[in-house]
Amino acid sequence: MRVVETSGVLLCLAFSTVLALASSQGRPTTSFGTAERRPFQKKVVMQEVSFLRRQQEQKIVSLRAGEQQAGEQQESEKEEIVIIKQEVSKNTNNNNMGPKAAPPGVLRRSFPNLPWSGLPNGLTYLRCLAIPALVGIFYAEPFEHQKLVLSAMFAVASFTDWLDGYLARRWDITSAFGAFLDPVADKLMVSTALILLSGAWGAIVAIPTSIILAREIAVSALREWMAQRGLRDSVKVGYKGKVKTALTMVSITLCLLLEVTPIFKKVADATTTPSFNTAVAPWAIGMLWLSAYITIDSGLVYFRAAAPVLLEKE
């Protein structure tokens, strides 16, 4: 029995010794070959960590570049806003001119504090006020240079018809009210002068006057009707209408300068020289009749343009 116990003890000691030796060499008996794979696994893990670190660094660099670009864009937008504010402020200080206004000329630079933006509408108002003044002077007691005053007044009013539109476009200050009042003032001024001259000159002026006024009423009604249908551009003013207006204004200016006898309604010799009336009257009356012809022709152009709409069935 002792021999058996001794042999068992020796076997246990031997087995423990073997286990100890195996542990000291780092080779566990349960996982053979793992120790050889550990350096390789460690290397792979380090490579993955390095790769992830590089990706993270690249993301950080990209984010910083994006933030820098966004910052530069914000600075650029701020600069643009400052420039726009400066331009708006400049335009505001420049008498409320539009953003597309032309640079100031000599007068605007010399008198910057004047309300230049109100000048176009102011000229239109003056043209309206000139109408009763024209009638009053025409029927006033005769005085020296009365005809010259009438002619000069109408000529200046006709010039302002062009000037107010030119200034409004140049200074970019067109308005809906100005666009409405300007043609109304022109038609009132021209029709008033033609009616006054018809009473003084008789049929030779009254006939073209009736043609011109009838056309103006018809075309105005046509434009209003087309505007209600959203087709006002189809009957907008053409070059013939502008030629007609220019001829009519020049003719009226000359006719107001001439003196007419109250009985025979013919040109008399009451102006500067007898030959002046004789030389100017045919031209003045001829231009008025030519204006009447162009009036009919241009009116037909408007009605032909509107014919498809006028003749369509509801």
C-alpha angles and dihedrals in degrees: 000000000000090000090054093047091048092050091050092051091049091050091051091050091049092050092048090050092053091049091049092051091049091050093048091056092051094242111127113202094223099059110036115190097017093110091059092053098049098081091051093049091048090052092051091049091050091050091051091048090049091049093050090047091053091049090051091050091049090051090050091050091049092049091049091048090049091049090049092049091047089049091051090048091050090050090050091049090049090052091050090050090051091050092049091049090050091051092047090048090048091051091046091051089045092070097278096296118173123261091256095048118140119248114277116275129216096284095046091048091047094048106026095160096061116105095250094163090068094052099091094052089040090058090051091051090050090051090054091049090049091065098071089039090055091051092047095051092044093057096034123111109284114268135172115292091003093144091047091053091050093048093046092048092052092044092053091047090050090050091052088055088068096033099056093051092046093051093046091054094042094050094038093233101126114151136190092240092050091048089053099043099043098067091038091055091048094051093046092050095047095043092048092051092047092051091050091050092046090059091050101039102034127209096348089069100023094063097055088039092058090048093050095046094046091052092048092052093047095047092045090053090047092051092049092051092047090048090056088056092047093249102107092127089065090070101034120145115283133196092268090060090052092049090050092051092049093049092047093051094048091047093050091047091055095043091052088054093056126081119229125201112239095228109041097024090224132131112279133194100253099115130078096297133002091239093056094071093041092052099041103038097071091050094047094048092041092054090050092054091045088052089053090053092050088046091060093044095049091045090055089052090057094047093047089052090051096041096096090055095041093051099042117113120246 
